[in-house]
PDB file of C-alpha atoms in Angstrom:
ATOM      1  CA  MET G  23     -70.032  32.393  73.699  1.00  0.00           C
ATOM      2  CA  GLU G  24     -67.189  35.054  73.646  1.00  0.00           C
ATOM      3  CA  ASN G  25     -64.677  31.883  75.263  1.00  0.00           C
ATOM      4  CA  LEU G  26     -65.879  29.911  72.508  1.00  0.00           C
ATOM      5  CA  ASP G  27     -65.808  32.251  69.736  1.00  0.00           C
ATOM      6  CA  LYS G  28     -62.097  33.212  70.730  1.00  0.00           C
ATOM      7  CA  ALA G  29     -61.213  29.117  71.051  1.00  0.00           C
ATOM      8  CA  ALA G  30     -62.846  28.949  67.148  1.00  0.00           C
ATOM      9  CA  ARG G  31     -60.518  31.494  66.707  1.00  0.00           C
ATOM     10  CA  PHE G  32     -57.328  29.727  68.602  1.00  0.00           C
ATOM     11  CA  GLU G  33     -57.898  26.831  66.500  1.00  0.00           C
ATOM     12  CA  ASP G  34     -58.661  28.287  63.150  1.00  0.00           C
ATOM     13  CA  ALA G  35     -55.829  30.411  64.142  1.00  0.00           C
ATOM     14  CA  ILE G  36     -53.889  26.520  64.950  1.00  0.00           C
ATOM     15  CA  ASN G  37     -54.989  25.000  61.965  1.00  0.00           C
ATOM     16  CA  ARG G  38     -54.058  28.056  59.492  1.00  0.00           C
ATOM     17  CA  ALA G  39     -50.273  28.149  60.949  1.00  0.00           C
ATOM     18  CA  VAL G  40     -50.500  24.269  60.830  1.00  0.00           C
ATOM     19  CA  ASP G  41     -51.632  24.557  57.524  1.00  0.00           C
ATOM     20  CA  ALA G  42     -49.096  27.193  56.217  1.00  0.00           C
ATOM     21  CA  GLU G  43     -46.573  24.562  57.500  1.00  0.00           C
ATOM     22  CA  ILE G  44     -47.638  21.602  56.482  1.00  0.00           C
ATOM     23  CA  ASN G  45     -48.172  23.211  52.795  1.00  0.00           C
ATOM     24  CA  ALA G  46     -44.207  24.668  53.721  1.00  0.00           C
ATOM     25  CA  MET G  47     -42.700  21.149  53.979  1.00  0.00           C
ATOM     26  CA  LEU G  48     -45.066  19.886  51.613  1.00  0.00           C
ATOM     27  CA  ASP G  49     -43.391  22.658  48.905  1.00  0.00           C
ATOM     28  CA  ALA G  50     -40.044  21.810  50.672  1.00  0.00           C
ATOM     29  CA  ALA G  51     -40.699  17.963  50.183  1.00  0.00           C
ATOM     30  CA  ARG G  52     -41.800  18.419  46.827  1.00  0.00           C
ATOM     31  CA  GLU G  53     -38.817  21.149  45.851  1.00  0.00           C
ATOM     32  CA  LYS G  54     -36.845  18.569  47.501  1.00  0.00           C
ATOM     33  CA  ALA G  55     -38.296  15.384  45.172  1.00  0.00           C
ATOM     34  CA  GLU G  56     -37.808  17.285  42.007  1.00  0.00           C
ATOM     35  CA  LYS G  57     -34.534  18.472  42.757  1.00  0.00           C
ATOM     36  CA  ALA G  58     -33.521  14.254  43.857  1.00  0.00           C
ATOM     37  CA  VAL G  59     -35.432  13.476  40.535  1.00  0.00           C
ATOM     38  CA  ALA G  60     -34.244  16.271  38.306  1.00  0.00           C
ATOM     39  CA  SER G  61     -30.103  15.146  39.712  1.00  0.00           C
ATOM     40  CA  ALA G  62     -31.121  11.173  38.600  1.00  0.00           C
ATOM     41  CA  ASP G  63     -31.965  12.221  35.439  1.00  0.00           C
ATOM     42  CA  GLU G  64     -28.917  14.452  35.395  1.00  0.00           C
ATOM     43  CA  GLU G  65     -27.250  11.187  36.788  1.00  0.00           C
ATOM     44  CA  PHE G  66     -28.804   8.501  34.107  1.00  0.00           C
ATOM     45  CA  LEU G  67     -28.713  10.398  31.542  1.00  0.00           C
ATOM     46  CA  GLU G  68     -24.813  10.979  31.791  1.00  0.00           C
ATOM     47  CA  GLU G  69     -24.840   7.008  32.516  1.00  0.00           C
ATOM     48  CA  GLY G  70     -26.883   7.149  29.080  1.00  0.00           C
ATOM     49  CA  TYR G  71     -24.300   9.827  27.523  1.00  0.00           C
ATOM     50  CA  GLN G  72     -21.340   7.817  28.660  1.00  0.00           C
ATOM     51  CA  PHE G  73     -22.440   4.029  27.612  1.00  0.00           C
ATOM     52  CA  VAL G  74     -23.884   5.355  24.287  1.00  0.00           C
ATOM     53  CA  SER G  75     -20.305   6.702  23.712  1.00  0.00           C
ATOM     54  CA  GLY G  76     -18.430   3.517  24.783  1.00  0.00           C
ATOM     55  CA  GLU G  77     -20.799   1.547  22.345  1.00  0.00           C
ATOM     56  CA  THR G  78     -20.225   4.401  19.515  1.00  0.00           C
ATOM     57  CA  LYS G  79     -17.012   4.195  19.966  1.00  0.00           C
ATOM     58  CA  ARG G  80     -16.422   0.305  19.934  1.00  0.00           C
ATOM     59  CA  ILE G  81     -18.550   0.577  16.889  1.00  0.00           C
ATOM     60  CA  LYS G  82     -15.926   2.573  15.202  1.00  0.00           C
ATOM     61  CA  SER G  83     -13.674   0.759  16.246  1.00  0.00           C
ATOM     62  CA  CYS G  84     -14.678  -2.426  14.744  1.00  0.00           C
ATOM     63  CA  ILE G  85     -15.908  -1.656  11.412  1.00  0.00           C
ATOM     64  CA  ASP G  86     -12.662   0.391  11.228  1.00  0.00           C
ATOM     65  CA  ARG G  87     -10.961  -2.511  11.926  1.00  0.00           C
ATOM     66  CA  GLU G  88     -13.111  -4.037   8.999  1.00  0.00           C
ATOM     67  CA  VAL G  89     -12.385  -1.681   6.523  1.00  0.00           C
ATOM     68  CA  SER G  90      -8.783  -1.830   6.919  1.00  0.00           C
ATOM     69  CA  ARG G  91      -9.153  -5.758   6.399  1.00  0.00           C
ATOM     70  CA  LYS G  92     -11.389  -5.618   3.498  1.00  0.00           C
ATOM     71  CA  SER G  93      -9.123  -2.145   2.023  1.00  0.00           C
ATOM     72  CA  PHE G  94      -5.982  -4.257   2.783  1.00  0.00           C
ATOM     73  CA  GLU G  95      -7.662  -7.606   1.035  1.00  0.00           C
ATOM     74  CA  ALA G  96      -8.313  -5.334  -2.082  1.00  0.00           C
ATOM     75  CA  SER G  97      -4.436  -4.301  -2.393  1.00  0.00           C
ATOM     76  CA  LYS G  98      -3.153  -7.899  -2.130  1.00  0.00           C
ATOM     77  CA  GLU G  99      -5.941  -8.842  -4.998  1.00  0.00           C
ATOM     78  CA  VAL G 100      -4.730  -5.673  -7.072  1.00  0.00           C
ATOM     79  CA  PHE G 101      -1.185  -6.368  -6.503  1.00  0.00           C
ATOM     80  CA  ALA G 102      -1.495 -10.027  -7.444  1.00  0.00           C
ATOM     81  CA  TYR G 103      -3.254  -9.319 -10.423  1.00  0.00           C
ATOM     82  CA  ARG G 104      -0.723  -6.328 -11.160  1.00  0.00           C
ATOM     83  CA  ASN G 105       1.737  -8.382 -11.302  1.00  0.00           C
ATOM     84  CA  LYS G 106       0.298 -11.450 -13.270  1.00  0.00           C
ATOM     85  CA  CYS G 107      -0.228  -8.515 -15.667  1.00  0.00           C
ATOM     86  CA  VAL G 108       3.341  -7.368 -15.741  1.00  0.00           C
ATOM     87  CA  GLU G 109       4.653 -10.893 -15.225  1.00  0.00           C
ATOM     88  CA  GLU G 110       2.018 -11.480 -18.757  1.00  0.00           C
ATOM     89  CA  PHE G 111       3.195  -8.550 -20.574  1.00  0.00           C
ATOM     90  CA  PHE G 112       7.434  -9.441 -19.722  1.00  0.00           C
ATOM     91  CA  SER G 113       6.969 -12.828 -21.333  1.00  0.00           C
ATOM     92  CA  ASN G 114       5.304 -11.946 -24.054  1.00  0.00           C
ATOM     93  CA  ALA G 115       7.924  -9.501 -24.755  1.00  0.00           C
ATOM     94  CA  ALA G 116      10.528 -11.931 -24.363  1.00  0.00           C
ATOM     95  CA  GLU G 117       9.029 -13.852 -27.040  1.00  0.00           C
ATOM     96  CA  GLU G 118       9.148 -10.919 -29.477  1.00  0.00           C
ATOM     97  CA  ILE G 119      12.934 -10.653 -28.932  1.00  0.00           C
ATOM     98  CA  ILE G 120      13.058 -13.800 -28.826  1.00  0.00           C
ATOM     99  CA  CYS G 121      11.557 -13.882 -32.604  1.00  0.00           C
ATOM    100  CA  PHE G 122      13.191 -10.860 -33.331  1.00  0.00           C
ATOM    101  CA  THR G 123      16.556 -12.721 -32.619  1.00  0.00           C
ATOM    102  CA  LYS G 124      15.949 -15.514 -35.266  1.00  0.00           C
ATOM    103  CA  THR G 125      15.948 -13.157 -37.868  1.00  0.00           C
ATOM    104  CA  ASP G 126      18.623 -11.673 -40.565  1.00  0.00           C
ATOM    105  CA  ALA G 127      17.797  -7.886 -38.272  1.00  0.00           C
ATOM    106  CA  TYR G 128      18.965  -9.306 -34.990  1.00  0.00           C
ATOM    107  CA  LYS G 129      22.634 -10.524 -37.195  1.00  0.00           C
ATOM    108  CA  THR G 130      22.996  -6.324 -38.381  1.00  0.00           C
ATOM    109  CA  SER G 131      21.694  -5.575 -34.236  1.00  0.00           C
ATOM    110  CA  LEU G 132      24.446  -8.206 -33.421  1.00  0.00           C
ATOM    111  CA  LYS G 133      27.029  -5.902 -35.770  1.00  0.00           C
ATOM    112  CA  ASP G 134      26.237  -2.577 -34.769  1.00  0.00           C
ATOM    113  CA  ILE G 135      25.992  -3.898 -30.893  1.00  0.00           C
ATOM    114  CA  LEU G 136      29.406  -4.820 -31.526  1.00  0.00           C
ATOM    115  CA  LEU G 137      31.079  -1.950 -33.347  1.00  0.00           C
ATOM    116  CA  LYS G 138      28.664   0.273 -30.866  1.00  0.00           C
ATOM    117  CA  ILE G 139      31.160  -1.545 -27.724  1.00  0.00           C
ATOM    118  CA  HIS G 140      34.737  -1.693 -30.233  1.00  0.00           C
ATOM    119  CA  GLY G 141      33.443   2.109 -30.733  1.00  0.00           C
ATOM    120  CA  GLU G 142      33.270   3.159 -26.837  1.00  0.00           C
ATOM    121  CA  LYS G 143      36.724   0.780 -26.023  1.00  0.00           C
ATOM    122  CA  PRO G 144      38.208  -1.041 -28.894  1.00  0.00           C
ATOM    123  CA  ILE G 145      38.012  -4.627 -28.913  1.00  0.00           C
ATOM    124  CA  GLU G 146      41.857  -6.588 -28.324  1.00  0.00           C
ATOM    125  CA  ASP G 147      42.544  -9.627 -28.780  1.00  0.00           C
ATOM    126  CA  ARG G 148      43.014 -10.460 -25.253  1.00  0.00           C
ATOM    127  CA  CYS G 149      38.950 -10.161 -24.807  1.00  0.00           C
ATOM    128  CA  VAL G 150      36.644 -12.340 -24.071  1.00  0.00           C
ATOM    129  CA  ILE G 151      32.781 -11.440 -26.256  1.00  0.00           C
ATOM    130  CA  TYR G 152      30.462 -12.892 -24.156  1.00  0.00           C
ATOM    131  CA  VAL G 153      27.039 -14.142 -26.549  1.00  0.00           C
ATOM    132  CA  LYS G 154      24.570 -16.733 -26.100  1.00  0.00           C
ATOM    133  CA  ALA G 155      24.908 -19.879 -27.867  1.00  0.00           C
ATOM    134  CA  SER G 156      22.917 -19.568 -31.099  1.00  0.00           C
ATOM    135  CA  ASP G 157      25.075 -16.842 -31.822  1.00  0.00           C
ATOM    136  CA  ALA G 158      28.629 -17.698 -31.621  1.00  0.00           C
ATOM    137  CA  GLU G 159      29.761 -18.992 -34.778  1.00  0.00           C
ATOM    138  CA  GLU G 160      28.178 -15.388 -36.169  1.00  0.00           C
ATOM    139  CA  VAL G 161      30.166 -13.195 -33.650  1.00  0.00           C
ATOM    140  CA  LYS G 162      33.485 -15.542 -34.448  1.00  0.00           C
ATOM    141  CA  ARG G 163      32.790 -14.963 -38.206  1.00  0.00           C
ATOM    142  CA  LEU G 164      33.298 -10.924 -37.814  1.00  0.00           C
ATOM    143  CA  TYR G 165      36.433 -11.530 -34.931  1.00  0.00           C
ATOM    144  CA  PRO G 166      38.119 -14.158 -35.734  1.00  0.00           C
ATOM    145  CA  LYS G 167      40.942 -13.695 -33.612  1.00  0.00           C
ATOM    146  CA  ILE G 168      39.184 -12.370 -30.364  1.00  0.00           C
ATOM    147  CA  SER G 169      37.826 -15.459 -27.798  1.00  0.00           C
ATOM    148  CA  VAL G 170      33.830 -15.966 -28.159  1.00  0.00           C
ATOM    149  CA  GLN G 171      32.162 -18.359 -25.532  1.00  0.00           C
ATOM    150  CA  ALA G 172      29.056 -18.887 -25.610  1.00  0.00           C
ATOM    151  CA  ASP G 173      27.454 -17.859 -21.678  1.00  0.00           C
ATOM    152  CA  LYS G 174      24.664 -19.533 -20.225  1.00  0.00           C
ATOM    153  CA  ASN G 175      23.092 -16.347 -18.823  1.00  0.00           C
ATOM    154  CA  ILE G 176      22.415 -14.949 -21.859  1.00  0.00           C
ATOM    155  CA  LYS G 177      19.027 -16.101 -23.059  1.00  0.00           C
ATOM    156  CA  LEU G 178      17.435 -13.493 -25.562  1.00  0.00           C
ATOM    157  CA  GLY G 179      21.193 -12.068 -26.836  1.00  0.00           C
ATOM    158  CA  GLY G 180      23.283  -9.500 -27.738  1.00  0.00           C
ATOM    159  CA  VAL G 181      26.441  -9.749 -27.118  1.00  0.00           C
ATOM    160  CA  SER G 182      28.871  -8.446 -22.971  1.00  0.00           C
ATOM    161  CA  VAL G 183      32.649  -8.561 -23.381  1.00  0.00           C
ATOM    162  CA  PHE G 184      34.926  -8.500 -21.185  1.00  0.00           C
ATOM    163  CA  TYR G 185      38.482  -6.568 -20.719  1.00  0.00           C
ATOM    164  CA  PRO G 186      40.755  -8.640 -18.719  1.00  0.00           C
ATOM    165  CA  SER G 187      43.745  -5.756 -17.933  1.00  0.00           C
ATOM    166  CA  ASP G 188      41.242  -3.308 -17.063  1.00  0.00           C
ATOM    167  CA  SER G 189      38.867  -5.701 -15.650  1.00  0.00           C
ATOM    168  CA  VAL G 190      36.335  -3.999 -17.367  1.00  0.00           C
ATOM    169  CA  TYR G 191      32.708  -5.536 -18.329  1.00  0.00           C
ATOM    170  CA  ILE G 192      30.474  -3.651 -20.582  1.00  0.00           C
ATOM    171  CA  ASP G 193      26.955  -5.676 -21.205  1.00  0.00           C
ATOM    172  CA  LYS G 194      24.693  -4.772 -24.477  1.00  0.00           C
ATOM    173  CA  THR G 195      22.859  -7.793 -23.600  1.00  0.00           C
ATOM    174  CA  TYR G 196      19.024  -8.053 -24.622  1.00  0.00           C
ATOM    175  CA  ASP G 197      18.988  -9.626 -20.556  1.00  0.00           C
ATOM    176  CA  ASN G 198      20.480  -7.104 -18.959  1.00  0.00           C
ATOM    177  CA  SER G 199      18.588  -3.890 -20.631  1.00  0.00           C
ATOM    178  CA  PHE G 200      15.337  -6.376 -20.089  1.00  0.00           C
ATOM    179  CA  GLU G 201      15.699  -6.466 -16.714  1.00  0.00           C
ATOM    180  CA  GLN G 202      16.665  -3.089 -16.218  1.00  0.00           C
ATOM    181  CA  GLN G 203      13.099  -2.124 -18.645  1.00  0.00           C
ATOM    182  CA  LYS G 204      11.282  -4.196 -16.033  1.00  0.00           C
ATOM    183  CA  ALA G 205      12.622  -3.672 -13.131  1.00  0.00           C
ATOM    184  CA  GLU G 206      12.033   0.109 -13.907  1.00  0.00           C
ATOM    185  CA  PHE G 207       8.774  -0.354 -15.155  1.00  0.00           C
ATOM    186  CA  VAL G 208       7.543  -2.584 -11.943  1.00  0.00           C
ATOM    187  CA  LYS G 209       9.181   0.765  -9.585  1.00  0.00           C
ATOM    188  CA  ASN G 210       7.428   2.675 -11.021  1.00  0.00           C
ATOM    189  CA  ALA G 211       3.542   1.064 -11.218  1.00  0.00           C
ATOM    190  CA  PHE G 212       4.074   0.198  -7.957  1.00  0.00           C
ATOM    191  CA  MET G 213       4.702   3.987  -6.795  1.00  0.00           C
ATOM    192  CA  GLN G 214       1.205   4.699  -9.108  1.00  0.00           C
ATOM    193  CA  ILE G 215      -0.180   1.795  -6.989  1.00  0.00           C
ATOM    194  CA  GLN G 216       0.122   3.565  -4.403  1.00  0.00           C
TER     195      GLN G 216
END
């Protein structure tokens, strides 16, 4: 019985050693499995992050392009509307000037312009005074000894004088002043819209 007892204990010890080894192997396998799962989870998470990051960049790029396109279209519309308003404003201003040139006050203004030019540089006999066609007779009456010519480029009014002796040209036409004012207005308005 003693041998039986020893055999039972030996068997029991072997079973415990085998169980311990099996448990150790199972624990090692579980640990490896957990590490493999954790590693796979990390790889999966990294792949997921890369995918989401890439899609986010792509979507942001699409949105940025669309916003830029819409902004450009809006700017074009604003610019076109502003140009239309500017043209309308200056067209109305030109009409007002044309109405003014049909008054007696304009005739006085024409004389004042000629006096101002004469004050800057005396109008000599060899000078040529340029005016719009409807002002030619009035200016000829004021300066009968000076050549007065209608200039088809003068549409609004005023006077320009050419001094052939020193090739000087003094332009006091409404047309020139009007175009300068319009250019300055457009330049300043453009700067503000930016």
